[in-house]
């Protein structure tokens, strides 16, 4: 006898397990369980958004050579050192703000880093005229042309060169000594040129005769990553630190002159680039004419494949079978039989069907009217009828040839 559950001994029946009430809490748990993956993705997106906002709202920026950038490509370290030496460093991101900061401060030094060439010639002349000293870092062709001081680009520091000696009598360079040559540009045409890595006239440091215009050939000299190497810090401090005010100016797209336009490739490229492009185009056309394929007349060549007649016949038969072309197949069989018999009876290729039929009747010693229904007039309407008729006409052909 089966045991009776303790929950209901009097009745002898099992008590069903208690059911969980279907209230709002259970519905909420079921909804969350069904959509758990989407909830997880949403939470991840929210976390990423919070992290992004926190990073963008921080006190530092990521602009290269920015005085507020603590990253390796920034220049916060040299700015802090200058402040410790009593120099007021103010970073500016617009031309209007820079000119406003310069008003009433004729001795202030301006550091200009404009790798995109946003400033025009008039803006550069205004900075050079109002600042006590203008230090331009790694200027491009457009900036050098706008300055109009005769300083020109003279190439780059060889990759094998890691350090460069002063090689001049300029006081700041002599005091700083050896500096890093990594990633440096060379400039020539100035009254004073220092840090020449080779025998050329280009150096990483170029200055005018009065020292109010200085060109630094490398951003690495002031970067946080290499500031402590060699005499980089000394050269930066002695060049940027004589005046009590330093305006750290990084132009933006908003500084493009309103009466002008953003620099194009034609503006930034040297004058000889146009001639070089035309010459390269001519060389390319000549190379195409020299090495290009010349398509001559079509040449018919025999295929290196021999297809057996039986395979060709079988292939054609399969095509007729697939398309159910019973009448077309019967016409081909009849034409083949008449052609072979005409050749056998030496009637010539122009012999008519009636002539072949008469020759066949004479050879078989039968009346033409007896052979005509089978050889010429019969039109099969099905595949099975076609097979039977083909066997009949082949048998007649074999008898005519055998006699």
XYZ file of C-alpha atoms in Angstrom:
403
model
C 0.000 0.000 0.000
C 1.370 3.408 -0.941
C 2.196 5.781 1.912
C -0.104 8.678 2.518
C 1.413 12.162 2.601
C 1.633 13.832 5.952
C -0.082 16.909 4.694
C -3.376 15.199 4.171
C -3.524 11.938 6.204
C -7.277 12.135 6.778
C -8.265 12.166 3.148
C -5.455 9.951 1.897
C -4.717 12.315 -1.023
C -1.450 14.179 -1.754
C -1.470 17.891 -1.162
C -0.457 19.821 -4.310
C 2.642 22.017 -3.973
C 1.905 25.593 -3.092
C 1.809 27.934 -6.092
C 3.461 31.325 -6.105
C 0.919 34.101 -6.365
C 0.947 35.851 -9.757
C 1.361 39.375 -8.553
C 3.149 42.437 -10.001
C 6.499 41.276 -8.591
C 6.458 37.984 -10.477
C 5.453 39.696 -13.718
C 8.332 42.144 -13.301
C 10.823 39.312 -12.731
C 9.586 37.446 -15.807
C 9.841 40.618 -17.906
C 13.412 41.259 -16.683
C 14.421 37.639 -17.323
C 13.159 37.768 -20.919
C 14.940 41.044 -21.604
C 18.096 40.507 -19.567
C 20.430 40.689 -22.584
C 18.985 44.017 -23.733
C 19.182 45.414 -20.216
C 22.851 44.416 -20.027
C 23.621 46.104 -23.345
C 21.819 49.257 -22.238
C 23.755 49.374 -18.973
C 27.035 48.979 -20.859
C 26.139 51.866 -23.184
C 25.323 54.088 -20.216
C 28.669 53.273 -18.560
C 30.587 54.058 -21.757
C 28.718 57.341 -22.152
C 29.526 58.369 -18.584
C 33.218 57.538 -19.064
C 33.355 59.486 -22.337
C 31.707 62.548 -20.812
C 34.048 62.381 -17.827
C 37.109 62.256 -20.061
C 35.949 65.087 -22.317
C 35.004 67.300 -19.403
C 38.381 66.960 -17.728
C 40.806 69.829 -17.287
C 43.333 68.581 -19.849
C 43.056 68.409 -23.615
C 44.640 66.104 -26.165
C 45.890 68.642 -28.712
C 49.525 68.070 -29.724
C 51.955 70.463 -28.025
C 49.195 71.924 -25.857
C 50.264 73.501 -22.583
C 47.306 71.728 -20.950
C 48.063 68.283 -22.402
C 49.852 65.896 -19.978
C 50.205 63.172 -22.622
C 53.600 62.384 -24.198
C 52.825 64.605 -27.209
C 51.720 67.504 -25.013
C 53.779 70.329 -23.504
C 52.378 70.693 -19.981
C 55.760 69.938 -18.416
C 57.641 72.850 -19.987
C 54.695 75.171 -19.249
C 54.744 74.204 -15.554
C 58.522 74.682 -15.361
C 58.181 78.145 -16.883
C 55.497 79.021 -14.320
C 57.812 77.884 -11.519
C 60.392 80.344 -12.887
C 57.932 83.228 -12.690
C 56.649 83.221 -16.264
C 52.906 83.633 -16.748
C 51.857 81.059 -19.347
C 48.473 81.636 -20.986
C 47.189 79.311 -23.672
C 45.104 80.811 -26.466
C 43.060 79.004 -29.088
C 42.025 81.957 -31.251
C 43.683 84.850 -33.030
C 41.339 87.415 -31.482
C 42.144 86.240 -27.960
C 45.869 86.257 -28.718
C 45.846 89.846 -29.987
C 43.776 90.869 -26.965
C 46.327 89.284 -24.621
C 49.139 91.084 -26.454
C 47.588 94.527 -26.051
C 49.640 96.516 -23.580
C 52.312 93.776 -23.374
C 54.884 94.630 -26.032
C 57.516 92.423 -24.384
C 55.391 89.250 -24.274
C 56.608 86.138 -26.050
C 54.235 84.244 -28.353
C 54.700 80.558 -29.099
C 52.935 79.664 -32.355
C 52.254 76.079 -33.419
C 50.170 76.063 -36.611
C 50.766 72.721 -38.384
C 47.687 73.186 -40.602
C 48.634 76.657 -41.817
C 45.406 78.344 -40.691
C 46.887 81.827 -40.300
C 47.332 84.151 -43.264
C 50.220 86.498 -44.025
C 48.522 89.555 -42.487
C 47.853 87.709 -39.231
C 51.447 86.466 -39.030
C 52.816 89.958 -39.661
C 50.574 91.344 -36.928
C 51.823 88.766 -34.428
C 55.432 89.403 -35.391
C 54.949 93.155 -35.061
C 53.156 93.201 -31.696
C 54.964 90.418 -29.820
C 58.310 90.922 -28.179
C 59.418 87.570 -29.594
C 57.619 85.140 -31.876
C 58.680 81.497 -31.531
C 57.282 79.385 -34.372
C 57.400 75.602 -33.918
C 57.792 73.344 -36.981
C 56.241 75.785 -39.483
C 55.096 74.589 -42.887
C 55.533 76.176 -46.296
C 52.451 78.405 -45.990
C 53.516 79.771 -42.604
C 57.080 80.427 -43.753
C 55.809 82.227 -46.856
C 53.465 84.329 -44.751
C 56.237 85.387 -42.378
C 58.311 86.643 -45.298
C 61.532 86.593 -43.283
C 63.482 84.643 -45.881
C 63.534 81.469 -43.793
C 62.844 78.400 -45.909
C 62.465 74.686 -45.359
C 65.694 72.719 -45.910
C 64.574 69.119 -45.378
C 64.411 66.839 -42.373
C 66.853 65.472 -39.857
C 68.138 62.046 -40.974
C 66.509 59.165 -39.139
C 69.911 57.914 -38.024
C 70.551 61.169 -36.134
C 69.412 61.004 -32.504
C 71.243 64.036 -31.087
C 72.519 67.274 -32.624
C 75.264 69.634 -31.436
C 74.682 73.436 -31.454
C 77.297 74.208 -34.096
C 76.832 77.976 -33.658
C 77.593 80.849 -31.265
C 74.028 81.718 -30.325
C 73.914 82.108 -26.539
C 70.811 80.001 -25.876
C 72.029 77.156 -28.080
C 75.519 77.172 -26.579
C 74.096 77.108 -23.043
C 71.667 74.285 -23.844
C 74.224 72.120 -25.623
C 73.188 68.913 -27.354
C 69.468 68.404 -28.083
C 67.371 65.555 -29.475
C 67.184 65.319 -33.247
C 64.278 62.886 -33.455
C 61.591 63.966 -35.927
C 63.179 67.327 -36.625
C 62.827 69.668 -39.613
C 65.650 71.782 -41.002
C 65.445 75.467 -41.919
C 67.821 77.778 -43.743
C 67.976 81.416 -44.817
C 68.068 82.932 -41.317
C 70.782 85.144 -39.846
C 71.486 82.489 -37.215
C 71.185 78.757 -37.846
C 72.035 76.168 -35.203
C 71.842 72.417 -34.740
C 72.853 71.414 -38.252
C 73.055 67.586 -38.402
C 75.193 67.515 -41.545
C 77.294 69.714 -43.763
C 74.287 71.563 -45.209
C 73.112 75.038 -44.292
C 69.849 73.868 -42.697
C 69.430 73.604 -38.937
C 66.759 72.820 -36.344
C 67.061 76.295 -34.802
C 66.813 79.445 -36.916
C 66.601 83.021 -35.658
C 66.525 86.523 -37.104
C 69.342 88.987 -36.486
C 67.517 90.766 -33.631
C 66.245 87.490 -32.140
C 62.566 88.529 -32.303
C 61.744 85.657 -34.656
C 62.819 82.129 -33.711
C 61.978 78.907 -35.536
C 62.054 75.591 -33.688
C 62.413 72.683 -36.084
C 60.881 70.009 -33.872
C 57.916 69.617 -31.557
C 59.871 66.930 -29.708
C 62.121 69.579 -28.139
C 59.168 70.813 -26.064
C 57.167 67.586 -25.708
C 56.581 65.918 -22.361
C 58.150 62.721 -23.664
C 61.580 64.111 -24.573
C 61.814 67.287 -22.514
C 64.197 65.675 -20.011
C 66.539 64.375 -22.742
C 69.817 66.145 -23.473
C 69.480 69.949 -23.442
C 65.879 70.101 -24.665
C 64.522 71.681 -21.484
C 67.339 74.221 -21.291
C 66.836 75.342 -24.890
C 63.075 75.654 -24.395
C 63.354 77.585 -21.133
C 66.010 79.998 -22.422
C 64.045 80.657 -25.619
C 60.576 81.013 -24.085
C 61.432 82.332 -20.629
C 63.140 85.757 -20.916
C 59.849 87.702 -20.913
C 57.455 87.582 -17.931
C 54.489 86.815 -20.226
C 54.215 83.824 -22.562
C 51.171 83.345 -24.800
C 50.894 79.744 -25.963
C 48.937 80.061 -29.229
C 47.485 77.028 -31.058
C 45.367 78.321 -33.996
C 42.132 76.604 -35.004
C 39.889 76.490 -38.040
C 38.090 79.583 -36.795
C 41.269 81.625 -37.309
C 41.176 81.272 -41.095
C 40.900 84.825 -42.504
C 37.305 85.678 -43.370
C 38.349 87.385 -46.562
C 40.363 84.339 -47.559
C 39.873 80.604 -47.603
C 41.304 77.497 -46.048
C 44.677 76.539 -47.510
C 44.479 74.119 -50.410
C 47.062 71.664 -51.672
C 48.138 74.207 -54.280
C 48.813 76.737 -51.526
C 50.789 74.323 -49.386
C 52.760 72.667 -52.177
C 56.027 74.142 -53.508
C 55.888 75.779 -56.972
C 57.726 72.913 -58.665
C 55.027 70.367 -57.762
C 52.920 71.328 -60.798
C 55.782 70.728 -63.215
C 56.608 67.451 -61.478
C 52.997 66.272 -61.749
C 52.884 67.066 -65.486
C 56.179 65.260 -66.026
C 54.955 62.193 -64.125
C 51.740 62.161 -66.188
C 53.754 62.170 -69.429
C 55.975 59.369 -68.120
C 52.892 57.345 -67.152
C 51.376 57.727 -70.637
C 54.643 56.665 -72.269
C 54.856 53.654 -69.941
C 51.319 52.621 -70.885
C 52.138 52.892 -74.587
C 55.342 50.917 -74.058
C 54.123 48.124 -71.814
C 50.417 48.068 -72.607
C 48.836 45.216 -74.529
C 48.251 45.853 -78.217
C 45.159 44.103 -79.559
C 45.773 42.972 -83.134
C 43.469 41.103 -85.524
C 41.675 38.023 -84.295
C 43.524 34.762 -84.853
C 41.630 31.506 -85.185
C 43.443 28.656 -83.533
C 42.393 25.000 -83.528
C 41.258 23.724 -80.192
C 43.663 21.200 -78.680
C 40.725 18.869 -78.001
C 39.343 16.114 -80.236
C 35.686 15.315 -79.597
C 34.478 11.929 -80.763
C 31.568 11.839 -83.183
C 29.665 9.511 -80.887
C 29.936 11.988 -78.008
C 28.709 14.792 -80.239
C 25.757 12.710 -81.386
C 24.886 11.732 -77.827
C 25.090 15.310 -76.687
C 22.797 16.494 -79.455
C 20.404 13.649 -78.727
C 20.221 14.679 -75.066
C 19.439 18.238 -76.125
C 16.617 17.019 -78.353
C 15.340 14.821 -75.552
C 15.364 17.625 -72.993
C 13.487 19.948 -75.356
C 11.160 17.135 -76.591
C 11.999 18.025 -80.213
C 10.671 14.756 -81.719
C 9.966 16.228 -85.173
C 13.392 17.917 -85.360
C 15.144 14.682 -84.388
C 13.154 12.713 -87.011
C 14.085 15.224 -89.732
C 17.780 14.929 -88.818
C 17.649 11.118 -88.863
C 15.864 11.124 -92.240
C 18.332 13.640 -93.714
C 21.296 11.589 -92.489
C 19.899 8.388 -94.003
C 19.224 10.022 -97.384
C 22.696 11.623 -97.444
C 24.458 8.341 -96.721
C 22.396 6.441 -99.295
C 22.976 9.135 -101.935
C 26.709 8.821 -101.367
C 26.495 5.018 -101.481
C 24.501 5.067 -104.739
C 26.833 7.775 -106.147
C 23.957 10.126 -106.880
C 25.887 13.256 -105.898
C 25.236 15.797 -103.148
C 22.459 17.493 -105.123
C 20.300 14.372 -105.438
C 16.675 14.785 -104.395
C 14.835 12.611 -101.894
C 12.772 11.114 -104.733
C 15.913 10.073 -106.617
C 17.347 8.406 -103.525
C 14.025 6.647 -102.904
C 13.938 5.300 -106.490
C 17.533 4.024 -106.227
C 16.724 2.347 -102.913
C 13.635 0.668 -104.388
C 15.606 -0.689 -107.345
C 18.330 -2.010 -105.051
C 15.798 -3.716 -102.739
C 13.639 -4.809 -105.670
C 10.623 -3.184 -104.090
C 8.121 -0.576 -105.261
C 8.828 3.080 -104.297
C 5.259 3.417 -102.976
C 6.021 0.689 -100.457
C 9.085 2.466 -99.060
C 7.766 6.061 -99.162
C 5.518 5.846 -96.057
C 8.446 4.718 -93.936
C 11.330 6.657 -95.465
C 9.772 10.010 -96.433
C 6.250 10.481 -95.144
C 6.195 9.140 -91.593
C 6.058 11.805 -88.819
C 6.517 10.335 -85.325
C 4.677 12.136 -82.510
C 6.246 10.585 -79.389
C 9.654 9.478 -78.221
C 8.720 5.798 -78.262
C 7.330 6.126 -81.793
C 10.522 7.933 -82.813
C 12.638 5.045 -81.523
C 10.603 2.433 -83.426
C 10.670 4.466 -86.640
C 14.448 5.048 -86.309
C 14.994 1.306 -85.996
C 12.856 0.676 -89.108
C 14.606 3.223 -91.295
C 18.023 2.004 -90.102
C 17.075 -1.579 -91.017
C 16.011 -0.490 -94.523
C 19.264 1.471 -94.928
C 21.373 -1.516 -93.898
C 19.537 -3.794 -96.368
C 20.048 -1.313 -99.218
C 23.761 -1.000 -98.488
C 24.279 -4.753 -98.047
C 22.893 -5.667 -101.505
